[in-house]
Coordinates of C-alpha atoms in Angstrom, one line a residue:
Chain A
X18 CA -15.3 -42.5 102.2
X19 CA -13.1 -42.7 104.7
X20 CA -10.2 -44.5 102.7
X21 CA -10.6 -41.3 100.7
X22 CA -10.5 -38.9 103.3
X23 CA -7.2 -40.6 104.7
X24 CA -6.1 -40.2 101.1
X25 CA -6.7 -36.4 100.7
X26 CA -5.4 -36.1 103.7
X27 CA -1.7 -37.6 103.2
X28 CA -1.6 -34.7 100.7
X29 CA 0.3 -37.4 98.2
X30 CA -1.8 -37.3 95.5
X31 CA -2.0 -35.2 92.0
X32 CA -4.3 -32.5 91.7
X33 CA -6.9 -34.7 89.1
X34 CA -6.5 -37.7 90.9
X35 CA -7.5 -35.5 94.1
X36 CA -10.4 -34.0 92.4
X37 CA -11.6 -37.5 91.6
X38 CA -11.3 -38.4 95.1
X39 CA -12.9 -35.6 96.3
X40 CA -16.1 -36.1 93.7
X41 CA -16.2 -40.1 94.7
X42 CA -16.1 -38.5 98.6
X43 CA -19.0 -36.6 97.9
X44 CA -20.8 -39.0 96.1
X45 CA -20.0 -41.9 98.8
X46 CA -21.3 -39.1 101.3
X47 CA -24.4 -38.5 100.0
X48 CA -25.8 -42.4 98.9
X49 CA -24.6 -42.8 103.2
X50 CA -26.5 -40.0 104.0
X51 CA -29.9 -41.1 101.9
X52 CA -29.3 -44.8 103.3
X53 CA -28.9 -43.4 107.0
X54 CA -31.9 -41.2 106.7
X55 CA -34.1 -44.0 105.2
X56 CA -33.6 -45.8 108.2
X57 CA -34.4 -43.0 110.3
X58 CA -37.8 -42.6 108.6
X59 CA -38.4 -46.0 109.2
X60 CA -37.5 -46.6 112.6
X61 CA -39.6 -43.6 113.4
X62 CA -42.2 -44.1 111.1
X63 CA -42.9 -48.0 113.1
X64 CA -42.5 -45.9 116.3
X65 CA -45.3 -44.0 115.8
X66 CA -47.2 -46.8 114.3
X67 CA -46.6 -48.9 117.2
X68 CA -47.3 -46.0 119.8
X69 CA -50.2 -47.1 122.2
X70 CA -53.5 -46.3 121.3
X71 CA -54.4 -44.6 124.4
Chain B
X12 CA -50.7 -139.1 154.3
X13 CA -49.4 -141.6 152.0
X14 CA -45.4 -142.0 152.2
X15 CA -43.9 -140.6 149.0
X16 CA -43.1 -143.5 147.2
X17 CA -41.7 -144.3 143.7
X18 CA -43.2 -147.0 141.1
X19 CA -40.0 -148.8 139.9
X20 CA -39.9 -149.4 135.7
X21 CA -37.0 -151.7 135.4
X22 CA -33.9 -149.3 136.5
X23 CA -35.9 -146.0 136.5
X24 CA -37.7 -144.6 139.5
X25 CA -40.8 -142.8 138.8
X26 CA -42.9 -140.3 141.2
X27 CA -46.4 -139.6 140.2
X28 CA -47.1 -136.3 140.1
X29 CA -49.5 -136.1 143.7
X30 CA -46.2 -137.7 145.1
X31 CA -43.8 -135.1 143.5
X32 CA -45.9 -132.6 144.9
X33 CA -46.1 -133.7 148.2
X34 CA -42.3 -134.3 148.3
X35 CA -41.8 -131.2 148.0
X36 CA -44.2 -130.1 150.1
X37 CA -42.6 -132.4 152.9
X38 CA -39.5 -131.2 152.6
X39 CA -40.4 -127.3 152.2
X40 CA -42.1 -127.9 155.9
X41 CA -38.5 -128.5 157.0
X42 CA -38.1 -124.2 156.4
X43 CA -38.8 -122.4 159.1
X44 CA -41.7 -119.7 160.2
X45 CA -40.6 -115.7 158.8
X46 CA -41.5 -112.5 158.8
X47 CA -42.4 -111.2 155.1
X48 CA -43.4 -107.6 154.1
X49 CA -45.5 -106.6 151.8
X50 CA -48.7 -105.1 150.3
X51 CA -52.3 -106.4 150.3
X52 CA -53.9 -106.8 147.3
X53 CA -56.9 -109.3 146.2
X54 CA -58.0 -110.0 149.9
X55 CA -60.8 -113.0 149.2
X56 CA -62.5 -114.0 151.8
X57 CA -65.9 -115.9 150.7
X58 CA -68.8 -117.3 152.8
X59 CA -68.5 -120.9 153.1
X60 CA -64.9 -121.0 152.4
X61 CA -62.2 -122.5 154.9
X62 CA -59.4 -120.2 154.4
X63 CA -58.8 -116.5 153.9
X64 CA -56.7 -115.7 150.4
X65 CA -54.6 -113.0 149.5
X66 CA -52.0 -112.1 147.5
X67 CA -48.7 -110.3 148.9
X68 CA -47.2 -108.0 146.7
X69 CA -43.5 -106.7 147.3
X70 CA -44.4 -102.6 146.9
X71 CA -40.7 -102.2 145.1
X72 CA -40.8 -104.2 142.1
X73 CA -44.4 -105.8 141.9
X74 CA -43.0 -109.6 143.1
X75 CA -46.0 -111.5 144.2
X76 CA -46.8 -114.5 146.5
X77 CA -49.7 -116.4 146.8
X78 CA -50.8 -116.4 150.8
X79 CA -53.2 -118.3 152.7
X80 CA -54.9 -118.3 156.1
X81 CA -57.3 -120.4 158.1
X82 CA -60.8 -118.4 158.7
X83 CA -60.8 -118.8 162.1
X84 CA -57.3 -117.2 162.8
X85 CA -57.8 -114.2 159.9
X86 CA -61.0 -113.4 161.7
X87 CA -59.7 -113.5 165.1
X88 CA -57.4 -110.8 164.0
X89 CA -59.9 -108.5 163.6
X90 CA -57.7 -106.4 161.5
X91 CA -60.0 -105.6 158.4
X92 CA -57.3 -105.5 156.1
X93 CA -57.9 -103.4 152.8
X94 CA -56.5 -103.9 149.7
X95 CA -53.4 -102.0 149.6
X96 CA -52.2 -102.3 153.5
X97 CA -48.8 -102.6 154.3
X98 CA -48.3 -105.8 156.5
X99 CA -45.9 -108.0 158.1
X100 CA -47.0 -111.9 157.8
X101 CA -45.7 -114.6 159.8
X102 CA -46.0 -118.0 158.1
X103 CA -43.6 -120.3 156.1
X104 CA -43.9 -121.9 152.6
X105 CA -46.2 -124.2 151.4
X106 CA -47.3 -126.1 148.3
X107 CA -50.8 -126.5 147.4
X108 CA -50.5 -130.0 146.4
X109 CA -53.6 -130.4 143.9
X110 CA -51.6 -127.6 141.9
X111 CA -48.2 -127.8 142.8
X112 CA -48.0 -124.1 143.8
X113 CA -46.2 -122.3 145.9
X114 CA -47.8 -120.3 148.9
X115 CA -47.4 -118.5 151.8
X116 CA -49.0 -120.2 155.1
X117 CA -49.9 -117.2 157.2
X118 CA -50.1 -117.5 160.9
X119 CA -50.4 -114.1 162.2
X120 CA -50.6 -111.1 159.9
X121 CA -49.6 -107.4 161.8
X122 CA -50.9 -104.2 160.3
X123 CA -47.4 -102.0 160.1
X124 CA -47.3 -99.5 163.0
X125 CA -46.3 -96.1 162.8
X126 CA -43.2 -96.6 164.1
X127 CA -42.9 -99.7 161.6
X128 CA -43.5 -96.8 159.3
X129 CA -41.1 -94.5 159.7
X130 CA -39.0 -97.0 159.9
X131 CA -39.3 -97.9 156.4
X132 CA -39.7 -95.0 155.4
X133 CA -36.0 -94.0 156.9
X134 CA -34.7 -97.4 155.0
X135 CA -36.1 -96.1 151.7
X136 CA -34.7 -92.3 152.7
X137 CA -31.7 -93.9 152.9
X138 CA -31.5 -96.3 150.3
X139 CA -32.9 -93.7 147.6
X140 CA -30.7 -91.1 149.0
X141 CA -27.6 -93.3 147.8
X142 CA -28.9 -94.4 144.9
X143 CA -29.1 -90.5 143.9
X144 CA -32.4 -89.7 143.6
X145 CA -32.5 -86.7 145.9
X146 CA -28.8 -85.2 144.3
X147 CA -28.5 -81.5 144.1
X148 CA -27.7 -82.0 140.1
X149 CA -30.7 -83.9 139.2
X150 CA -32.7 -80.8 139.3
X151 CA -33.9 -79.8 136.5
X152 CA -34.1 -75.8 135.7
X153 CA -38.3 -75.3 135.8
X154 CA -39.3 -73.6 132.7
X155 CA -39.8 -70.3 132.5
X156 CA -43.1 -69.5 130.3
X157 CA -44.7 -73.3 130.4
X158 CA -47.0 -73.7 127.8
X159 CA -49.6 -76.1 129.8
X160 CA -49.2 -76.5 133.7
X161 CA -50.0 -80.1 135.1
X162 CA -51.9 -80.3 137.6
X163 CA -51.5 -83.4 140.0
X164 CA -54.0 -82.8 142.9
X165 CA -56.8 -85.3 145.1
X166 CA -60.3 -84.0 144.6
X167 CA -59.5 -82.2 148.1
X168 CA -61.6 -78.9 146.5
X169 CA -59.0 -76.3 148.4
X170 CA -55.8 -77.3 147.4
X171 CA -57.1 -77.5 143.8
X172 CA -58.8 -74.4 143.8
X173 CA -56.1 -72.7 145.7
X174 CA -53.2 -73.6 142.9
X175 CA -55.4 -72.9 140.3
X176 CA -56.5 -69.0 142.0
X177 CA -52.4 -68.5 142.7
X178 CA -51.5 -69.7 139.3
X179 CA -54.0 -68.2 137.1
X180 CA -53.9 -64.7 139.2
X181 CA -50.2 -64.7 139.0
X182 CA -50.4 -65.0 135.2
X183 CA -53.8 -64.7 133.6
X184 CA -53.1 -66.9 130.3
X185 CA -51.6 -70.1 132.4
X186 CA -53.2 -72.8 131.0
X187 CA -53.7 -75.6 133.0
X188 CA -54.2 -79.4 132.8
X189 CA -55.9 -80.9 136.2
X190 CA -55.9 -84.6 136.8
X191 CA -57.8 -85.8 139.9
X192 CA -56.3 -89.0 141.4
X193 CA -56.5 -90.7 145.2
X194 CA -53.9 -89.0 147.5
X195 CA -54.9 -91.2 150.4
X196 CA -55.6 -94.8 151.1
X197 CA -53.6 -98.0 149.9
X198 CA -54.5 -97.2 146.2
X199 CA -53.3 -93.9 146.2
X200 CA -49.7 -94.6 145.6
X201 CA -49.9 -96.0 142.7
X202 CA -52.4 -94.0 141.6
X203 CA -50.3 -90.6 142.2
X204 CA -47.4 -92.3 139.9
X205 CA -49.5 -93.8 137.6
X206 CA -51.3 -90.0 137.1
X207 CA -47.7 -88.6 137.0
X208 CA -46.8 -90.1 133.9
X209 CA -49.9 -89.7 132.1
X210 CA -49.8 -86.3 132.5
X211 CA -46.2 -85.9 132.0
X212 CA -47.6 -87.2 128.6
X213 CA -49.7 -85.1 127.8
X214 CA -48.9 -82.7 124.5
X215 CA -47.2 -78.7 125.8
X216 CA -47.1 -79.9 129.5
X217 CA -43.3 -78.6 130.3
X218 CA -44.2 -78.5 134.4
X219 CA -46.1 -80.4 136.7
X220 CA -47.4 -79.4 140.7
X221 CA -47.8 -82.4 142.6
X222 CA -50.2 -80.8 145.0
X223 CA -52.2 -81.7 147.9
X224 CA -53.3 -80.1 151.3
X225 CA -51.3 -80.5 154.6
X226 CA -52.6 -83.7 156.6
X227 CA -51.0 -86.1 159.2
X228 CA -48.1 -88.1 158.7
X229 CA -50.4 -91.4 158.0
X230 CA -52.2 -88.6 155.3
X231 CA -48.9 -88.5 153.5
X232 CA -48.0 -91.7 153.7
X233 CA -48.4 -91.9 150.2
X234 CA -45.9 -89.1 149.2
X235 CA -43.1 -91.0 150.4
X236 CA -44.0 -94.1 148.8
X237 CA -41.1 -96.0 146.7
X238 CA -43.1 -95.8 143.2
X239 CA -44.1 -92.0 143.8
X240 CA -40.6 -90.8 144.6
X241 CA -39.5 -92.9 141.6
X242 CA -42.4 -91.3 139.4
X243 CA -41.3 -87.5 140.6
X244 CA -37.3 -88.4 139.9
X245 CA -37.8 -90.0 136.5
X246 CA -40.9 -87.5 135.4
X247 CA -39.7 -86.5 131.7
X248 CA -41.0 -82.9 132.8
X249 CA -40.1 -81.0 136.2
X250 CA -42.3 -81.7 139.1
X251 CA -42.5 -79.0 142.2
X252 CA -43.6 -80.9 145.1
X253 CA -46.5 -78.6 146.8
X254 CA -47.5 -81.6 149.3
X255 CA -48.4 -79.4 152.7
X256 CA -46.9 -80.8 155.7
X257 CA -46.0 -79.5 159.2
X258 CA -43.1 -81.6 160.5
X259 CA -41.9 -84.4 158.2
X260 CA -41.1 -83.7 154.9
X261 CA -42.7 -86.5 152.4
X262 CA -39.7 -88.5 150.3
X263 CA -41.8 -87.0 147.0
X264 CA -40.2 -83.4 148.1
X265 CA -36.6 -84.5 148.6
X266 CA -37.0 -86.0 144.9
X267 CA -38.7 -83.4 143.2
X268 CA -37.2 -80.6 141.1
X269 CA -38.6 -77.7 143.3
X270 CA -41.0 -77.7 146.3
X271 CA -43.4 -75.0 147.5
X272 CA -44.7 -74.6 150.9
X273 CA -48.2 -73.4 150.1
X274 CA -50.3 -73.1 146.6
X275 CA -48.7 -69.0 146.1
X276 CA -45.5 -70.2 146.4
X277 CA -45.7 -73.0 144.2
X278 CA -47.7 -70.2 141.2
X279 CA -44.7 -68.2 141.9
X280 CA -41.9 -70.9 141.2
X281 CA -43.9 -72.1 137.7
X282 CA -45.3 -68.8 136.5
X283 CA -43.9 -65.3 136.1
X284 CA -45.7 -62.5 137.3
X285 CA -47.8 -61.1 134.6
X286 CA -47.4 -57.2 135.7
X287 CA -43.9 -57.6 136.2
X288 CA -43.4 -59.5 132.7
X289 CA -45.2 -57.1 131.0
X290 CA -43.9 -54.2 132.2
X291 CA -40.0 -55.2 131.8
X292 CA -41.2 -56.5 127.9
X293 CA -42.2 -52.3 127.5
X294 CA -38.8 -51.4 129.1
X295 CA -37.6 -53.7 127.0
X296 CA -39.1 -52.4 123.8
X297 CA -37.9 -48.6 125.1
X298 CA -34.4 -49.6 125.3
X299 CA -35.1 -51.2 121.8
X300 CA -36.1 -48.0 120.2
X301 CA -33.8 -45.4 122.2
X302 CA -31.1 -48.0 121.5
X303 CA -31.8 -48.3 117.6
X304 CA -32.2 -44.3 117.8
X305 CA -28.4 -44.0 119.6
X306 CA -26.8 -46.2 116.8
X307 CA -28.2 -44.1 114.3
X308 CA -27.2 -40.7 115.5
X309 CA -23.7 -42.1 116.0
X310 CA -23.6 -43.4 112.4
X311 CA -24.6 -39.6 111.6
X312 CA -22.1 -37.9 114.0
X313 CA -19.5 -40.2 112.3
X314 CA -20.8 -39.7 108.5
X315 CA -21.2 -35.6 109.2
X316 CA -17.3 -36.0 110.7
X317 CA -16.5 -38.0 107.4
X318 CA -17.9 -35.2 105.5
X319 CA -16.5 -32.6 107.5
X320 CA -13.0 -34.1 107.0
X321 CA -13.4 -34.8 103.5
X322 CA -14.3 -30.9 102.7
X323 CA -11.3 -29.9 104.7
X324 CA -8.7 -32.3 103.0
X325 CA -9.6 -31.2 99.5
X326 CA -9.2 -27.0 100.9
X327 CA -6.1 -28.5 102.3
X328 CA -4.8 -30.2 99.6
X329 CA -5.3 -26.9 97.5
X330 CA -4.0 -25.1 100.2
X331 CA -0.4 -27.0 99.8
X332 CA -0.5 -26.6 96.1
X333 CA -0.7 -23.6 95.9
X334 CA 2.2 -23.0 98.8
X335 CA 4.2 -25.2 96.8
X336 CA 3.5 -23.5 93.5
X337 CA 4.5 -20.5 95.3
X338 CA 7.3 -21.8 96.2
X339 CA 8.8 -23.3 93.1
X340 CA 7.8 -19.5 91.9
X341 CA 10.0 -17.6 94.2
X342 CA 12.8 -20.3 93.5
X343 CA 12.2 -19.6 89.8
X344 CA 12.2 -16.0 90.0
X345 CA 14.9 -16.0 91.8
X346 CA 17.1 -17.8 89.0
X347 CA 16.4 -15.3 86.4
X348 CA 18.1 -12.6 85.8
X349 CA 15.0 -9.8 86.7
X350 CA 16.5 -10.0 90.1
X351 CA 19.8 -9.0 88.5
X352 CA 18.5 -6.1 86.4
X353 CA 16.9 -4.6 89.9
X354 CA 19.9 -4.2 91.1
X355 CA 20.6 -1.8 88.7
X356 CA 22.4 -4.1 85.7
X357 CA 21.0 -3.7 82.5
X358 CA 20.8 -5.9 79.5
X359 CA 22.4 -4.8 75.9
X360 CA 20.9 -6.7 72.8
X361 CA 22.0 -6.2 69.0
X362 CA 19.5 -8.0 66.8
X363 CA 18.2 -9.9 69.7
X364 CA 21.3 -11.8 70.5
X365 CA 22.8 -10.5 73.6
X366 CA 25.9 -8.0 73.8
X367 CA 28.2 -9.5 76.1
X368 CA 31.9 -7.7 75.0
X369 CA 32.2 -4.1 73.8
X370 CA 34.3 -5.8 71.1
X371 CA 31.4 -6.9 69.3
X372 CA 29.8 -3.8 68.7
X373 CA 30.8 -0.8 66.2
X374 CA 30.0 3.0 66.3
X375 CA 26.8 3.9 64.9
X376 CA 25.1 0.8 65.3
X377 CA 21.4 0.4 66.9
X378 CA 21.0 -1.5 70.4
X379 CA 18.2 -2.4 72.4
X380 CA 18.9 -2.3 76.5
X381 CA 16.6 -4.2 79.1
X382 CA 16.2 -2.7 82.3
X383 CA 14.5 -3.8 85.4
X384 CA 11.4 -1.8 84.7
X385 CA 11.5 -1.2 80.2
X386 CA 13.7 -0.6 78.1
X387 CA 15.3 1.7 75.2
X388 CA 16.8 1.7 72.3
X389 CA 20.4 3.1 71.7
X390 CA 22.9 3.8 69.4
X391 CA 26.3 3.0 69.9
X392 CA 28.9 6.5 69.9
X393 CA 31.7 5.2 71.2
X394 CA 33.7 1.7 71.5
X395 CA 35.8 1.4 75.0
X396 CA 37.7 -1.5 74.9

């Protein structure tokens, strides 16, 4: 993703190669986005589990 | 006493053995009287018998000699020696001719003094002292959750009960492995060391307290003996030394891998405090969580600024483009020749193809003329060339 965004960014790039990019970026985004929140859930899901019982 | 004398065979001389023996036994008299140290062990001294036997062990490495007194003398002594007591002998060596072994001839025997003692007991300070034994980098790092504690105590009820209440109140699951043994008298020496090891042996033990309630310098004695010192220094397992004393330290404490002045301090050096651990294992766990929890909201902050940047570099990347479009627009217009015709020129066409010399054109014929904004169509009246 962030290859990408350096990419986009140098401005060097054809319009349909950049619209690629830009649809791989988005892509690459989102799947980080689902893995980051799965972990999330996790962590807080054992949290709660774990809390005390008192 | 028969004169030692040898039966001739031809060129050989021959000594019988009763005459071998008491050659050397003639010739050993020669030595003279010494003082020899050493332990008293198998003290036998039977009704009806002529002489008073014992054995006289070196305490250091187990050497042995055979000694012997007349009745009369031992008993005049009057020392009641016990099996175990360290004593000096006076005598010289001897053969007992109908065995042709040697033997100490005792003529006085001396329980050791106090000061005899301490004495020794600075000789084997010394000696152990540059052999090593007390070095600052033979102690060993005590363990810092031992699975099983050994427990080297005499049945002297408090000290027992007081290492087991500091240990066991210090940290509830200790588990502990208590082996009685004699911390006082001649036996108890060897019994401490020998108890070391076995429990040093033992499956899980990882630490050992050596412990016994204060007592008087004679009390201790044993602490400071040669084979206990040696037992603490060459344990396979730590020892801490929890031997209660008021002046003299014992030699076991100098060798040992921590010491404790009392039965608390000695829980404290081989258990953590329960509380304490359990509370820093929750702080742990917290810092754990709020750790894992700061990790991933930077990994969001970062992906959201990924995202954020990605967005803005495509509107970006339009945004040149289209500037650069623009651009090669202007530069485009600029070349053709609308710019010309709005400054007021106008363009003359005859069947498409442009006009460019009055020349070409005749009266009466039809042209077509481009302006900046339309057009018209014209016919020609006059020729001006």
């Amino acid at each position: 993703l962030r290859q990408i965004v350096e990419r986009l960014e140098g401005g060097a790039v054809p319009l349909d190669e950049a619209l690629a990019l830009w649809q791989r970026g988005e892509e690459l985004y989102r799947l980080c986005r689902e893995r980051l929140e799965a972990v999330e859930g996790t962590v807080e899901e054992l949290a709660r589990r774990d809390q005390p019982q008192t | 006493v028969p004169k030692v004398e040898a039966i001739v065979y031809g060129d050989r001389r021959v000594y019988t053995v009763s005459a071998f023996n008491r050659g050397i036994a003639d010739w050993l008299q020669r030595l003279p009287s010494v003082w020899v140290e050493g332990e008293v062990s198998e003290l036998r001294r039977r009704p009806g018998w002529q002489s008073v036997f014992f054995t006289l062990k070196d305490p250091g490495d187990g050497a042995c000699v055979e000694a012997i007194m007349a009745r009369p003398a031992f008993d005049a002594l009057g020392l009641d020696l016990r099996d175990g007591e360290r004593v000096h002998v006076l005598g010289r060596a001897e053969v007992w001719r109908s065995r042709g072994e040697l033997r100490l001839r005792a003529l006085a025997i001396e329980r050791l003094g106090l000061g005899e003692h301490l004495a020794a007991l600075e000789r084997l300070k010394r000696a152990l002292a540059a052999e090593g034994l007390f070095a600052a980098e033979r102690k060993r790092p005590l363990p810092r959750l031992p699975r099983r504690i050994g427990l080297v105590t005499g049945n002297d009820a408090a000290a027992k009960r007081d290492v087991i209440t500091a240990t066991t109140t210090r940290f509830p699951p200790a588990r502990l492995l208590v082996a009685e043994t004699y911390v006082q008298g001649p036996r108890a020496a060897a019994a401490i060391a020998g108890t070391l090891g076995a429990v040093a042996a033992q499956p899980q033990v990882d630490v050992i307290i050596l412990a016994r309630g204060g007592g008087s310098l004679e009390d201790l004695l044993p602490f400071s003996d040669e084979r206990v010192v040696r037992a603490v220094a060459s344990c396979p397992v730590p020892v801490v030394s929890a031997v209660g004393h008021e002046q003299d330290t014992p030699l076991c404490d100098l060798a040992a891998d921590a010491r404790a002045s009392t039965p608390t301090a000695a829980a404290r050096l081989v258990v953590p405090d329960w509380e304490e651990l359990m509370g820093s294992l929750e702080r742990l766990r917290a810092d754990l969580r709020s750790g894992l929890r700061r990790t991933l909201a930077g990994q969001r902050e970062r992906l959201e600024q990924e995202g954020e940047r990605l967005r803005r570099s495509l509107r970006l990347l339009l945004e040149r483009k289209r500037s650069a479009l623009q651009l090669a627009g202007g530069r485009l217009y600029a070349l053709s020749p609308r710019a010309t015709l709005e400054r007021g020129y106008a363009i003359v066409r005859r069947g498409g193809a442009l006009v460019r010399s009055a020349a070409a054109l005749a009266r009466g014929e039809q042209v077509e003329v481009e302006l900046a904004e339309g057009g018209f169509a014209a016919s020609v009246e006059e020729v001006r060339l």
